[in-house]
CSV table of C-alpha atoms in Angstrom, one decimal:
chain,number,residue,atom,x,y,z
L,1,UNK,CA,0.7,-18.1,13.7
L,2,UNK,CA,-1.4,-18.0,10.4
L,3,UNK,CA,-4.3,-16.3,12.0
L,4,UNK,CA,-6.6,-16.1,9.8
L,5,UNK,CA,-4.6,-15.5,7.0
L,6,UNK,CA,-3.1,-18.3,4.6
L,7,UNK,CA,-0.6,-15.8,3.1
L,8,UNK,CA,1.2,-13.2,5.2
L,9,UNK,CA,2.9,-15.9,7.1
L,10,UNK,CA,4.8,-17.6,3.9
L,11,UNK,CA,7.0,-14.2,3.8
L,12,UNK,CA,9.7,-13.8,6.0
L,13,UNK,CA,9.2,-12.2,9.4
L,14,UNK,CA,10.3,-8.8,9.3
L,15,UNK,CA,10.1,-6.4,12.1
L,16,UNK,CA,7.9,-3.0,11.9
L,17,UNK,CA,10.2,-0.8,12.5
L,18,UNK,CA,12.6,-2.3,9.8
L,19,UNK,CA,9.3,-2.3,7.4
L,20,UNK,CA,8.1,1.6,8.2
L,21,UNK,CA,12.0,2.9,7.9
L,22,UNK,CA,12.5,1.0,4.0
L,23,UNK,CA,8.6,2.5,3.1
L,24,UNK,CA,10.2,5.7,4.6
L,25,UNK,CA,12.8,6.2,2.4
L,26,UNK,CA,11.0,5.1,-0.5
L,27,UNK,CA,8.4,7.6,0.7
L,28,UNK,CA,10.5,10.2,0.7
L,29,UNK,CA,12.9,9.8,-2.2
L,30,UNK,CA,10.7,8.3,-5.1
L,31,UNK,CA,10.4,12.0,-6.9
L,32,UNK,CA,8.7,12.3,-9.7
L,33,UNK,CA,5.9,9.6,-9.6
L,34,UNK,CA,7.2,5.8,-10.8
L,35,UNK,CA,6.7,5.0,-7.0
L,36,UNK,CA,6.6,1.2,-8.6
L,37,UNK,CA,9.9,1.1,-9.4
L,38,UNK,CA,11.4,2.4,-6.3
L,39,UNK,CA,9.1,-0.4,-4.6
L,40,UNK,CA,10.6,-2.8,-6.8
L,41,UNK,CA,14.2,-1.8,-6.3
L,42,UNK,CA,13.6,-2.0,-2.6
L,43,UNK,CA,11.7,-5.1,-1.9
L,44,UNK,CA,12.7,-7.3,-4.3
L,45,UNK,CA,16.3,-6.2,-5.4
L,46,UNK,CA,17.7,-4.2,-2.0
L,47,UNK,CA,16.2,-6.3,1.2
L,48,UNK,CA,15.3,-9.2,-1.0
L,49,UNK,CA,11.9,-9.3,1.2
L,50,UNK,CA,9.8,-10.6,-2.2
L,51,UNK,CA,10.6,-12.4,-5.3
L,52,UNK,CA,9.9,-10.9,-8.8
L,53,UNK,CA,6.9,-13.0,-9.1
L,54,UNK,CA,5.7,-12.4,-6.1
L,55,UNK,CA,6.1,-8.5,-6.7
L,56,UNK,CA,4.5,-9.1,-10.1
L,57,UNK,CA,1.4,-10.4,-8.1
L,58,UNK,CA,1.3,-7.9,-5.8
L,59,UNK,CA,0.8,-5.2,-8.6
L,60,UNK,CA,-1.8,-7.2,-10.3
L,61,UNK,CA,-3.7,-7.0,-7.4
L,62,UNK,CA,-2.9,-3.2,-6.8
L,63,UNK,CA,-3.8,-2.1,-10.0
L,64,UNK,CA,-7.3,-4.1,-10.2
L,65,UNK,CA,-8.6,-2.5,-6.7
L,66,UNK,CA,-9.3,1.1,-6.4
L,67,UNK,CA,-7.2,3.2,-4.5
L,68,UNK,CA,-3.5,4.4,-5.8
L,69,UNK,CA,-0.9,1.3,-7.0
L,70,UNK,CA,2.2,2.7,-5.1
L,71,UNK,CA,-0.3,2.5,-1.7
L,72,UNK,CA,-2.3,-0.6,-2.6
L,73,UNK,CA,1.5,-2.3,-3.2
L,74,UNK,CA,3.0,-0.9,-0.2
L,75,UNK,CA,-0.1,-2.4,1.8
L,76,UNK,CA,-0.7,-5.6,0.4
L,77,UNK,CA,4.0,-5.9,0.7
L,78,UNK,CA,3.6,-5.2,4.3
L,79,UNK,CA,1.0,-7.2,5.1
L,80,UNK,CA,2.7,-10.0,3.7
L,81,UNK,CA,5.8,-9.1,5.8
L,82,UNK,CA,3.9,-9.2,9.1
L,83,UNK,CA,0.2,-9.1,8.7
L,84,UNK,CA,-1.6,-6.1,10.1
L,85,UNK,CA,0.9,-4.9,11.8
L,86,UNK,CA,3.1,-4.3,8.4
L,87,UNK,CA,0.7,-3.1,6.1
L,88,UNK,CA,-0.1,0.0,8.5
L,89,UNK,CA,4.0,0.2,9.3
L,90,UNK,CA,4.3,0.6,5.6
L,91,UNK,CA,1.7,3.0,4.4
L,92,UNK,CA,2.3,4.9,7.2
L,93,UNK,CA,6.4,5.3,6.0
L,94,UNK,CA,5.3,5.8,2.0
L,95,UNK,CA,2.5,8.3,3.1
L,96,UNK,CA,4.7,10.4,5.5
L,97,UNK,CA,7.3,12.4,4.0
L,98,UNK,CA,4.9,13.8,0.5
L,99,UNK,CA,1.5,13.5,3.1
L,100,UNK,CA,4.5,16.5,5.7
L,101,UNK,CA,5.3,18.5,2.6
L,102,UNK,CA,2.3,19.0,1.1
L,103,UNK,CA,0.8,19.7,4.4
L,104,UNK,CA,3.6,22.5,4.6
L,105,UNK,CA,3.1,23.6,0.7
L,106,UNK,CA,-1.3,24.0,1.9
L,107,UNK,CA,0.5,26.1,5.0
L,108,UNK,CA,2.1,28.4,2.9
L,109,UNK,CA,-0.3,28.5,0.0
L,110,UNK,CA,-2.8,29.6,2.7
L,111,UNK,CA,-0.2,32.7,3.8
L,112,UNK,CA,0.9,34.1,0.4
L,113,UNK,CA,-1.9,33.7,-1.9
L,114,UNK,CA,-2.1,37.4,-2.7
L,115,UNK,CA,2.1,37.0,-3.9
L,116,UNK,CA,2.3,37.3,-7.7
L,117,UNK,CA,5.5,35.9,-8.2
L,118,UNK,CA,4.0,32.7,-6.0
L,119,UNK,CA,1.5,32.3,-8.5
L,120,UNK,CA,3.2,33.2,-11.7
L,121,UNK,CA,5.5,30.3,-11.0
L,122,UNK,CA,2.5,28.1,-9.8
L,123,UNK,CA,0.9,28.5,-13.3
L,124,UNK,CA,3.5,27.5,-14.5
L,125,UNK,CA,3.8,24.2,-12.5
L,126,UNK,CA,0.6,23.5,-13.6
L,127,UNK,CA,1.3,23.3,-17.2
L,128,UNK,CA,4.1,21.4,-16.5
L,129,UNK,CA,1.7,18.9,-14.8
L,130,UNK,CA,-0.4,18.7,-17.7
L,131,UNK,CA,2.5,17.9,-19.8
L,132,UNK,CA,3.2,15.0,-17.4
L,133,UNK,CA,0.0,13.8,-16.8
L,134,UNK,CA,-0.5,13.1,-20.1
L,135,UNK,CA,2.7,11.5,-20.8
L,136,UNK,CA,2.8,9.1,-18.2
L,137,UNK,CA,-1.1,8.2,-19.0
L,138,UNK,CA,0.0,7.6,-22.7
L,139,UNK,CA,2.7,5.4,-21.6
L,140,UNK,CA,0.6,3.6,-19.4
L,141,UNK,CA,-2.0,2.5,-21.9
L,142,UNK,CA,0.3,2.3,-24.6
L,143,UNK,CA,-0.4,-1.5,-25.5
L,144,UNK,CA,-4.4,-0.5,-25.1
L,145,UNK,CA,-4.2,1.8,-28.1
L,146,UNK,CA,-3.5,-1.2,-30.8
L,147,UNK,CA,-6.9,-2.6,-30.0
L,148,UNK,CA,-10.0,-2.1,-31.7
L,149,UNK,CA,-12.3,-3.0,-28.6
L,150,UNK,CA,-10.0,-1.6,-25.9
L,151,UNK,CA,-9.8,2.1,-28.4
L,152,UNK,CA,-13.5,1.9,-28.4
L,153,UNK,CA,-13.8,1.6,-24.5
L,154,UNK,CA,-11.4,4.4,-23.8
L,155,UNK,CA,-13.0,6.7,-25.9
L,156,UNK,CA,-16.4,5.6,-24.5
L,157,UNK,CA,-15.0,6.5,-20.7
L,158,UNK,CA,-13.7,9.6,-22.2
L,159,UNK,CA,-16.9,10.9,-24.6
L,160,UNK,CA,-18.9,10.0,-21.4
L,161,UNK,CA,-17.4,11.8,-18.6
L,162,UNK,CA,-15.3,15.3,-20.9
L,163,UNK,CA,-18.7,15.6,-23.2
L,164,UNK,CA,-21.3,14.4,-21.6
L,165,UNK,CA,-20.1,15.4,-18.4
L,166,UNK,CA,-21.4,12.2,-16.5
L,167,UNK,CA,-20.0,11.8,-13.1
L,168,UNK,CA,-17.4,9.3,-12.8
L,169,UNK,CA,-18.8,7.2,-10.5
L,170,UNK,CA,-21.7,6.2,-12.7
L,171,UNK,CA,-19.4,6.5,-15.5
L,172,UNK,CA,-16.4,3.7,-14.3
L,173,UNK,CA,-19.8,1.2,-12.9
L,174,UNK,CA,-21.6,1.9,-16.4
L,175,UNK,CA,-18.4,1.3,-18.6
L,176,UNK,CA,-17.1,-0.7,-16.3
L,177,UNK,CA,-19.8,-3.3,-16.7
L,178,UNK,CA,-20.3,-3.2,-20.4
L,179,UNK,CA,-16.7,-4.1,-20.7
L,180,UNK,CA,-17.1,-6.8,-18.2
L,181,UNK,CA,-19.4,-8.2,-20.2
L,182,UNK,CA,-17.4,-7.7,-23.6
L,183,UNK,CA,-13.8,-8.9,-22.2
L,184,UNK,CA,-15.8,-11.7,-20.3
L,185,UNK,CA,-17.7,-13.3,-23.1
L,186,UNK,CA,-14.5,-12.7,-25.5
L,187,UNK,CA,-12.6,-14.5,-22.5
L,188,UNK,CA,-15.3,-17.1,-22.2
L,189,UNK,CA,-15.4,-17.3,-26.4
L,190,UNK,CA,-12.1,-17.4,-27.1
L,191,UNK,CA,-11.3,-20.3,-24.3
L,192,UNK,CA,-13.9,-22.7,-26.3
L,193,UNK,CA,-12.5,-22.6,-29.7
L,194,UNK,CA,-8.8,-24.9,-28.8
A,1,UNK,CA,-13.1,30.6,6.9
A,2,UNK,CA,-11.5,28.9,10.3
A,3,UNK,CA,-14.6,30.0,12.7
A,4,UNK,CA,-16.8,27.0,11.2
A,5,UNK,CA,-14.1,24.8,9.5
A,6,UNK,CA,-14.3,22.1,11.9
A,7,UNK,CA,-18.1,21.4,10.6
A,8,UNK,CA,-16.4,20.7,6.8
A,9,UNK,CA,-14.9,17.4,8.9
A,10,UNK,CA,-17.6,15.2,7.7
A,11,UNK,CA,-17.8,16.4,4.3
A,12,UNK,CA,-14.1,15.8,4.1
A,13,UNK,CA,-14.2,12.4,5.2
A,14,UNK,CA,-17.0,11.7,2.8
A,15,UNK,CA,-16.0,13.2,-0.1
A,16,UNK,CA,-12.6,12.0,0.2
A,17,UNK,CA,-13.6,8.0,0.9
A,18,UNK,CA,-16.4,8.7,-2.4
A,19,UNK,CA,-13.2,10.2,-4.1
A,20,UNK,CA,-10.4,7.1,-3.5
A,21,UNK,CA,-12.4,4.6,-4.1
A,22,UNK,CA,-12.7,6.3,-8.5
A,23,UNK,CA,-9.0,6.0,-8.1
A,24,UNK,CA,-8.7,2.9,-10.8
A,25,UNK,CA,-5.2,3.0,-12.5
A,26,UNK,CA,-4.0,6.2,-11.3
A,27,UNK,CA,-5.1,9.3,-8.9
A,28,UNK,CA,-6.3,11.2,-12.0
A,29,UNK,CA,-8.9,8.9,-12.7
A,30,UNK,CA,-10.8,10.8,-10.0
A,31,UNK,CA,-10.0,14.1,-10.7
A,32,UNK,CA,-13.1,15.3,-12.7
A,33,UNK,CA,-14.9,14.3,-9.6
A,34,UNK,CA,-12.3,15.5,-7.4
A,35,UNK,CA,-12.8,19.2,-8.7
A,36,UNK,CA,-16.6,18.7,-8.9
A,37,UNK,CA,-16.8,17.9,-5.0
A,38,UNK,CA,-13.9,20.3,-4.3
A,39,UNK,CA,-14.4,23.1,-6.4
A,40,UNK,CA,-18.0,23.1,-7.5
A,41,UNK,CA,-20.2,21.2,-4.8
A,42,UNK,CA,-18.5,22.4,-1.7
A,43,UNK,CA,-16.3,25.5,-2.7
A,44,UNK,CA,-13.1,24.4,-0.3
A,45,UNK,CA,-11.1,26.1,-2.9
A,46,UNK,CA,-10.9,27.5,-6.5
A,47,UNK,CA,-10.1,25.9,-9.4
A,48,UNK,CA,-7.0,27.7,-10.0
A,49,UNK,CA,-5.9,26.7,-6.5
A,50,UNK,CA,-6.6,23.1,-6.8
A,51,UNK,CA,-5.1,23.2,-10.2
A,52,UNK,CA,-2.0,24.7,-8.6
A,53,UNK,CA,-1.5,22.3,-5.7
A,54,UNK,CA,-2.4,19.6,-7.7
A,55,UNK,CA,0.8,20.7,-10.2
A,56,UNK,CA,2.7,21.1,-6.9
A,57,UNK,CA,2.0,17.7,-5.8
A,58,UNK,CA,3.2,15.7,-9.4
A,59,UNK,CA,7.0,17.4,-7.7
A,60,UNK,CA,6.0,15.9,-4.2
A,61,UNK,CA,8.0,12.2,-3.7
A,62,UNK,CA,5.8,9.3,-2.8
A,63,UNK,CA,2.5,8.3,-3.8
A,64,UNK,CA,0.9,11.0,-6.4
A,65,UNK,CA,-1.8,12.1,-4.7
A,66,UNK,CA,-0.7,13.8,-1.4
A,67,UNK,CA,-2.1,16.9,-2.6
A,68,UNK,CA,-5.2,16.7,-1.1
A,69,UNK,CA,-3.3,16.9,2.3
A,70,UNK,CA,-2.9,20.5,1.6
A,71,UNK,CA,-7.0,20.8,0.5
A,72,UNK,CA,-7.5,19.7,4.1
A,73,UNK,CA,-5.1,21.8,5.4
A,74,UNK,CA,-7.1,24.7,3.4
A,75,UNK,CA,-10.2,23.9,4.6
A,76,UNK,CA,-10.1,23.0,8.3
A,77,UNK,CA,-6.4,23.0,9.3
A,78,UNK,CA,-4.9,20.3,11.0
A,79,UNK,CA,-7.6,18.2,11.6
A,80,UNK,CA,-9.0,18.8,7.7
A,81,UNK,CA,-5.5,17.5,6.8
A,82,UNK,CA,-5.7,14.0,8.9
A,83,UNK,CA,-9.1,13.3,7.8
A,84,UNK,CA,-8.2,13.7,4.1
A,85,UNK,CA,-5.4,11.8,4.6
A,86,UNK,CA,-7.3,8.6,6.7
A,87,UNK,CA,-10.4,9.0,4.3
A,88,UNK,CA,-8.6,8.7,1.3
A,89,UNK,CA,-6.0,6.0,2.0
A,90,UNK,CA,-8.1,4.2,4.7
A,91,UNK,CA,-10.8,2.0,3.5
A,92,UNK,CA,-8.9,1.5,-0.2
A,93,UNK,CA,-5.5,0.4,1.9
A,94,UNK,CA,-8.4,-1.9,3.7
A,95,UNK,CA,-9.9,-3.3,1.1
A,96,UNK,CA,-5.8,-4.0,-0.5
A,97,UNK,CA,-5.5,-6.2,2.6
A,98,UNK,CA,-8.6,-7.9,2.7
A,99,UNK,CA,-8.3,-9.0,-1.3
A,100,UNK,CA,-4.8,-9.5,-1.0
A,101,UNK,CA,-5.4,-12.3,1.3
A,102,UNK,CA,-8.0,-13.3,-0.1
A,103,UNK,CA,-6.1,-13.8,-3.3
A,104,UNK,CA,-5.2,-17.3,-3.9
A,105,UNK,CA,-8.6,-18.1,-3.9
A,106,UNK,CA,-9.6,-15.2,-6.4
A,107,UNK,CA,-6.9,-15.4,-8.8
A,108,UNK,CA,-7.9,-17.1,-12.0
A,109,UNK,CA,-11.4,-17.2,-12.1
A,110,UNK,CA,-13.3,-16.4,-15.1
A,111,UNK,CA,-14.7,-13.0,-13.6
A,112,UNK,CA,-11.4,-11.9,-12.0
A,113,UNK,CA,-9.8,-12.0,-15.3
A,114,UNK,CA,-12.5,-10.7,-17.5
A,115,UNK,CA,-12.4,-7.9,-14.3
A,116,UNK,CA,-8.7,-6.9,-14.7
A,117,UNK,CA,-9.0,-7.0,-18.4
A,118,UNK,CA,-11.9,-4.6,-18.5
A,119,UNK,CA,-10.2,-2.5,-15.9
A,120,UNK,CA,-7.3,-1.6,-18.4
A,121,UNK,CA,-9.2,-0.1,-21.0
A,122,UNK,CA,-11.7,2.0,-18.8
A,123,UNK,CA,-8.3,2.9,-16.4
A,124,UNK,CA,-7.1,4.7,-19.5
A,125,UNK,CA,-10.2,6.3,-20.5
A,126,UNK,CA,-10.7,7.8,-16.9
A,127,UNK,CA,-7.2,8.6,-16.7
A,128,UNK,CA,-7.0,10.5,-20.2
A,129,UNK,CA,-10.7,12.1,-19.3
A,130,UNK,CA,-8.9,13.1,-16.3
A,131,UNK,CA,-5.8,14.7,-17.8
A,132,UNK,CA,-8.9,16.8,-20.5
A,133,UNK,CA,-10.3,18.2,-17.2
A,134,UNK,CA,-7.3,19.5,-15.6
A,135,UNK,CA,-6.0,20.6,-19.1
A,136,UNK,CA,-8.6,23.0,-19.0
A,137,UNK,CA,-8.6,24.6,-16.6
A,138,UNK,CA,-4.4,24.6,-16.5
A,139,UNK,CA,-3.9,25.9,-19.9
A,140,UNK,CA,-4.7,29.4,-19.9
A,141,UNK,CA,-3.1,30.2,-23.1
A,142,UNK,CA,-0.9,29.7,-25.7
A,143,UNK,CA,2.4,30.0,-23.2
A,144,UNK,CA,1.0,27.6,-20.8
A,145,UNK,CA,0.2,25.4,-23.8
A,146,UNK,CA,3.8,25.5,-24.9
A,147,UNK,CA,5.4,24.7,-21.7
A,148,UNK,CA,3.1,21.7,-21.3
A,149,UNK,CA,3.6,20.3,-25.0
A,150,UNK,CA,7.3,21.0,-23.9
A,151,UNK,CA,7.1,18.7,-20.8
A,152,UNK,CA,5.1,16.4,-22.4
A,153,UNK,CA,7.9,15.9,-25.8
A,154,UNK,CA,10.8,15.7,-23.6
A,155,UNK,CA,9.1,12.8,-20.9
A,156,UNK,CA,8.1,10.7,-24.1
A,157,UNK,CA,11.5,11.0,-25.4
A,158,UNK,CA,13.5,11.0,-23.1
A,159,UNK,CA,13.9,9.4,-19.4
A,160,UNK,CA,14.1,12.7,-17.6
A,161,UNK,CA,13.2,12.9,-13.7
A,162,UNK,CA,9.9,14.7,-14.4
A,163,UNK,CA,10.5,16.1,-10.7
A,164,UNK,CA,12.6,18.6,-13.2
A,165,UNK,CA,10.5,19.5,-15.3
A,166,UNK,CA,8.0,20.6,-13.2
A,167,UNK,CA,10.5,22.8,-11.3
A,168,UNK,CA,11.2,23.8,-14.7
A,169,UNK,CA,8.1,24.6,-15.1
A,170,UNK,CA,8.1,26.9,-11.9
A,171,UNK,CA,11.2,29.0,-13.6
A,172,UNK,CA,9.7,29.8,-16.8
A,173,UNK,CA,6.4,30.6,-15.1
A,174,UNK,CA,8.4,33.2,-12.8
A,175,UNK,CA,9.8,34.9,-16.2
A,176,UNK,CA,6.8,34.4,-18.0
A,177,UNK,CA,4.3,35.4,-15.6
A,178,UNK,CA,5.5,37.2,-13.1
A,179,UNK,CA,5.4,41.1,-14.0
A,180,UNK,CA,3.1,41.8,-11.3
């Protein structure tokens, strides 16, 4: 039963179709980004399918791969639901309904680009997007800012890829290891001093 | 455009695998290198289009980054769409399993923490380099400025849908812009 997996057994078995319909709806009614929480709500709080801690692990290990955290979580829920089979059921039903709109939106983008009025009101989407972007990053990193070592590394990912204009694959390995290194030996530091 | 799309397919699918895989913390970590490849490198679209789309996608529900669906759609229809779609979320939902399995024997070691912890600090840089690089080329002057320094007040202070705002957005771009 636990093919070679010591984990998505522990879960309870539910079906696919049960899995793909709750990722649908979350899919298609978590407007306005915050995909997390209507995870949350719906795994742990409305089908009870995970405990709070075991939803709190699930997001560690979303947010420390690449990839986007509402997908990552979605994948990593189903799998844990009912292996392989789950994990595709459920990024498959939180995919669908934006993946269907903005299919449509690229359709119709395609047909009226010379409309004014299409574009008048796309500009000002846009700034509306910046507006957000920036919020919900700030947000995010709010506890980062208090730190001296974590400001510095921000600002070096920042200074290297909006000044120096190096491309972000060299810049998130580059950084990325220098603050392995600093966060490890602090880590590694701070552990020997008790 | 459609009588060679079809050979854009593997430039889709590679750019688009390169492109979720920068996705650390949020999808617009990889936006500087999403309207490098896009915009720059291969010329799928403008900048002003992908800006748009991608503003069109923070109203989409779901995951945040379902605008490229529509870059696919742009550049080689249906089947531009589905590649995006499998190149982007395919190997990084792969990986999710594989790790997430893996797990229990991963959490707690000296180098997975010191990786998380480094990972929150550079997340936030990519992410705010990110929000620079779409700034500029979104902000086209002082009205657009406003209406984002608007958004971006109100969603700090208060716990508004920003599916709103953004719709909002659309409305005061009609008045403000539209005169054509």
């Amino acid at each position: 039963m636990a093919r070679g997996s010591n984990r998505a057994s522990d879960g309870p078995r539910v079906g696919v179709g049960r899995i793909f319909a709750a990722f649908l709806l979350i899919g298609a009614t978590s407007f306005g980004g915050g995909a997390i929480a209507y995870l949350r709500d719906t795994l742990v709080v409305k089908h009870r399918w995970v405990d709070d801690e075991t939803f709190l692990e699930l997001l560690a290990i979303g947010q420390t791969l690449p990839g986007l955290k509402a997908t990552n979580v979605a994948v990593l829920a189903g799998d844990r639901l009912r292996g392989a089979g789950g994990a595709v059921a459920a990024m498959a039903g939180v995919c669908l309904p934006g993946a269907v709109l903005m299919y449509i939106v690229g359709l119709v983008y395609q047909a009226e680009r010379q409309r004014p009025l299409l574009e008048a009101a796309l500009e000002g989407v846009a700034a509306a997007a910046v507006g957000l972007i920036l919020a919900t990053t700030l947000k995010l990193g709010r506890t980062s800012f208090s730190r001296i070592d974590d400001v510095a590394f921000i600002l070096l990912t920042v200074v290297c890829v909006n000044r120096l204009f190096i491309p972000v694959p060299y810049v998130l390995i580059g950084v990325g290891a220098l603050a392995v290194a600093w966060y490890g030996s602090a880590a590694a530091k701070w552990r020997t001093i008790p | 455009m459609a009588h060679d799309s079809m050979n854009e397919l593997p430039a889709l699918a590679r750019v688009f695998t390169c492109l979720s895989l920068l996705t650390v913390g949020g999808g617009m970590a990889a936006y500087p290198e999403l309207k490098a490849q896009t915009v720059d490198v291969h010329g799928w679209l403008t900048l002003q289009q992908l800006d748009y789309l991608y503003g069109v996608g923070q109203a989409a529900p779901g995951p945040n980054m379902m605008m490229i669906v529509s870059i696919g759609v742009l550049t080689a229809g249906f089947a531009g769409a589905l590649i995006v779609l499998l190149a982007f979320f395919g190997p990084t939902a792969l990986l999710a399993c594989v790790v997430g399995r893996l797990w229990t024997r991963l959490e707690g070691r000296p180098w997975t923490v010191a990786v998380q912890r480094a990972l929150l600090p550079v997340s936030i840089g990519l992410l705010l380099a990110g929000c620079f690089t779409f700034a500029k080329g979104a902000l086209t002057g002082w009205m657009t400025s406003i209406i984002a320094g608007m958004v971006f007040v109100i969603l700090l202070r208060t716990t508004m849908n920003p599916a709103f705002l953004v719709l909002a957005g659309a409305l005061i771009g009609i008045v403000a812009f539209g005169r054509g």
